[in-house]
């Protein structure tokens, strides 16, 4: 019975559609921030997709399951700023992606799972605050 329940819950979660939280524009291209809410049994899955002007397809460039937690996104000049909430009174909790190099992220998106970097590329520079959050979680048994 337990296995059947887990299978049905997994099916329901995997079949749900991400909800668009915000769209931003960069040089006519669209950046979409979406969330897939896992409900009471799992965490949020944050997705950031890039759609080129006049194309219907979207490419994943950033994903985070549970943490780092995303609070908002902004485009400033040629940078995508992924704003993370202020944990433990730190300052400047922002992940930055250079949009001039977005093609490199389309083929190799940054993917986090529970604050562990699961996939990246040579252009992504992991911010110090993410490394510190991971070290804090490990040291305090939060993983």
Coordinates of C-alpha atoms in Angstrom, one line a residue:
X1 CA 0.0 0.0 0.0
X2 CA 2.8 2.4 0.9
X3 CA 4.5 1.9 -2.5
X4 CA 1.3 2.5 -4.3
X5 CA 0.8 5.8 -2.4
X6 CA 4.4 6.9 -3.2
X7 CA 3.9 6.1 -6.8
X8 CA 0.6 8.1 -7.0
X9 CA 2.1 11.1 -5.2
X10 CA 5.1 11.0 -7.5
X11 CA 2.9 10.9 -10.5
X12 CA 0.8 13.8 -9.3
X13 CA 3.9 16.0 -8.5
X14 CA 5.6 15.1 -11.8
X15 CA 2.4 15.9 -13.8
X16 CA 1.8 19.3 -12.4
X17 CA 2.8 22.3 -14.4
X18 CA 5.2 24.9 -13.2
X19 CA 3.6 28.2 -12.2
X20 CA 5.1 31.3 -13.8
X21 CA 6.2 33.8 -11.1
X22 CA 7.8 36.5 -13.2
X23 CA 9.0 37.2 -16.7
X24 CA 11.8 39.6 -17.5
X25 CA 13.0 41.0 -20.8
X26 CA 16.6 41.2 -22.1
X27 CA 17.2 42.5 -25.6
X28 CA 13.8 41.2 -26.8
X29 CA 14.4 37.8 -25.2
X30 CA 12.2 36.5 -22.4
X31 CA 13.5 35.1 -19.1
X32 CA 10.9 33.2 -17.1
X33 CA 11.0 32.3 -13.4
X34 CA 8.8 29.4 -12.6
X35 CA 8.1 27.3 -9.5
X36 CA 6.9 23.7 -9.2
X37 CA 5.3 23.3 -5.8
X38 CA 5.9 19.8 -4.4
X39 CA 3.3 20.3 -1.8
X40 CA 3.6 19.2 1.8
X41 CA 5.9 16.2 1.0
X42 CA 8.6 18.0 -0.9
X43 CA 10.3 21.3 -1.6
X44 CA 9.9 23.9 -4.3
X45 CA 11.7 23.4 -7.6
X46 CA 12.7 26.8 -9.0
X47 CA 13.2 26.9 -12.8
X48 CA 14.6 29.8 -14.9
X49 CA 14.2 29.5 -18.6
X50 CA 15.4 31.6 -21.5
X51 CA 13.3 32.1 -24.7
X52 CA 14.8 33.8 -27.7
X53 CA 12.9 36.5 -29.3
X54 CA 10.4 35.2 -31.9
X55 CA 10.8 31.5 -30.8
X56 CA 8.3 29.4 -29.0
X57 CA 10.9 27.1 -27.3
X58 CA 12.4 27.7 -23.9
X59 CA 15.7 26.6 -22.6
X60 CA 16.5 25.8 -19.0
X61 CA 19.4 27.9 -17.7
X62 CA 19.0 27.5 -13.9
X63 CA 17.2 25.1 -11.6
X64 CA 17.2 24.8 -7.8
X65 CA 15.4 22.2 -5.8
X66 CA 14.9 23.4 -2.2
X67 CA 18.0 25.5 -2.0
X68 CA 19.3 28.0 -2.8
X69 CA 15.8 29.4 -2.3
X70 CA 14.9 32.0 -4.9
X71 CA 13.1 35.1 -3.8
X72 CA 13.1 37.1 -7.1
X73 CA 14.9 37.7 -10.4
X74 CA 16.0 40.9 -12.1
X75 CA 17.7 41.8 -15.2
X76 CA 20.3 44.6 -14.8
X77 CA 22.3 45.6 -17.9
X78 CA 23.6 42.3 -19.4
X79 CA 23.2 40.3 -16.1
X80 CA 20.5 38.1 -14.7
X81 CA 20.4 38.6 -11.0
X82 CA 18.9 35.7 -9.0
X83 CA 18.0 37.1 -5.6
X84 CA 18.0 34.8 -2.6
X85 CA 16.6 35.7 0.8
X86 CA 18.8 37.0 3.5
X87 CA 19.8 34.0 5.7
X88 CA 21.7 34.5 9.0
X89 CA 22.0 38.3 8.4
X90 CA 24.3 38.0 5.4
X91 CA 24.5 40.7 2.7
X92 CA 24.3 40.4 -1.1
X93 CA 22.8 37.0 -1.6
X94 CA 22.7 37.2 -5.4
X95 CA 23.5 34.6 -8.0
X96 CA 24.6 36.3 -11.2
X97 CA 24.5 34.9 -14.8
X98 CA 26.1 36.9 -17.6
X99 CA 23.4 37.0 -20.3
X100 CA 26.0 37.6 -23.0
X101 CA 27.1 34.0 -22.3
X102 CA 23.5 32.6 -22.1
X103 CA 24.1 30.1 -24.9
X104 CA 26.6 28.3 -22.6
X105 CA 23.9 27.9 -20.0
X106 CA 21.3 26.6 -22.4
X107 CA 23.5 23.5 -23.1
X108 CA 24.7 23.1 -19.5
X109 CA 22.2 24.7 -17.1
X110 CA 23.2 25.3 -13.5
X111 CA 21.3 22.7 -11.4
X112 CA 21.2 22.7 -7.6
X113 CA 19.6 20.0 -5.4
X114 CA 19.4 20.8 -1.7
X115 CA 22.2 23.3 -2.0
X116 CA 24.5 20.8 -3.7
X117 CA 25.7 21.8 -7.2
X118 CA 24.6 18.9 -9.4
X119 CA 25.4 20.5 -12.8
X120 CA 27.3 23.5 -14.0
X121 CA 29.5 24.8 -16.7
X122 CA 32.8 26.6 -17.0
X123 CA 31.2 30.0 -16.9
X124 CA 29.2 29.7 -13.7
X125 CA 31.0 31.2 -10.6
X126 CA 29.3 29.8 -7.5
X127 CA 28.8 32.7 -5.0
X128 CA 30.5 32.4 -1.6
X129 CA 27.1 32.6 0.2
X130 CA 25.9 29.4 -1.4
X131 CA 29.1 27.6 -0.4
X132 CA 28.7 29.0 3.2
X133 CA 25.1 27.9 3.3
X134 CA 26.1 24.3 2.2
X135 CA 28.9 24.2 4.9
X136 CA 26.5 25.5 7.5
X137 CA 23.8 22.9 6.6
X138 CA 26.3 20.1 6.7
X139 CA 27.9 21.2 10.0
X140 CA 24.4 21.5 11.7
X141 CA 22.9 18.3 10.3
X142 CA 20.4 20.1 8.1
X143 CA 20.9 18.0 5.0

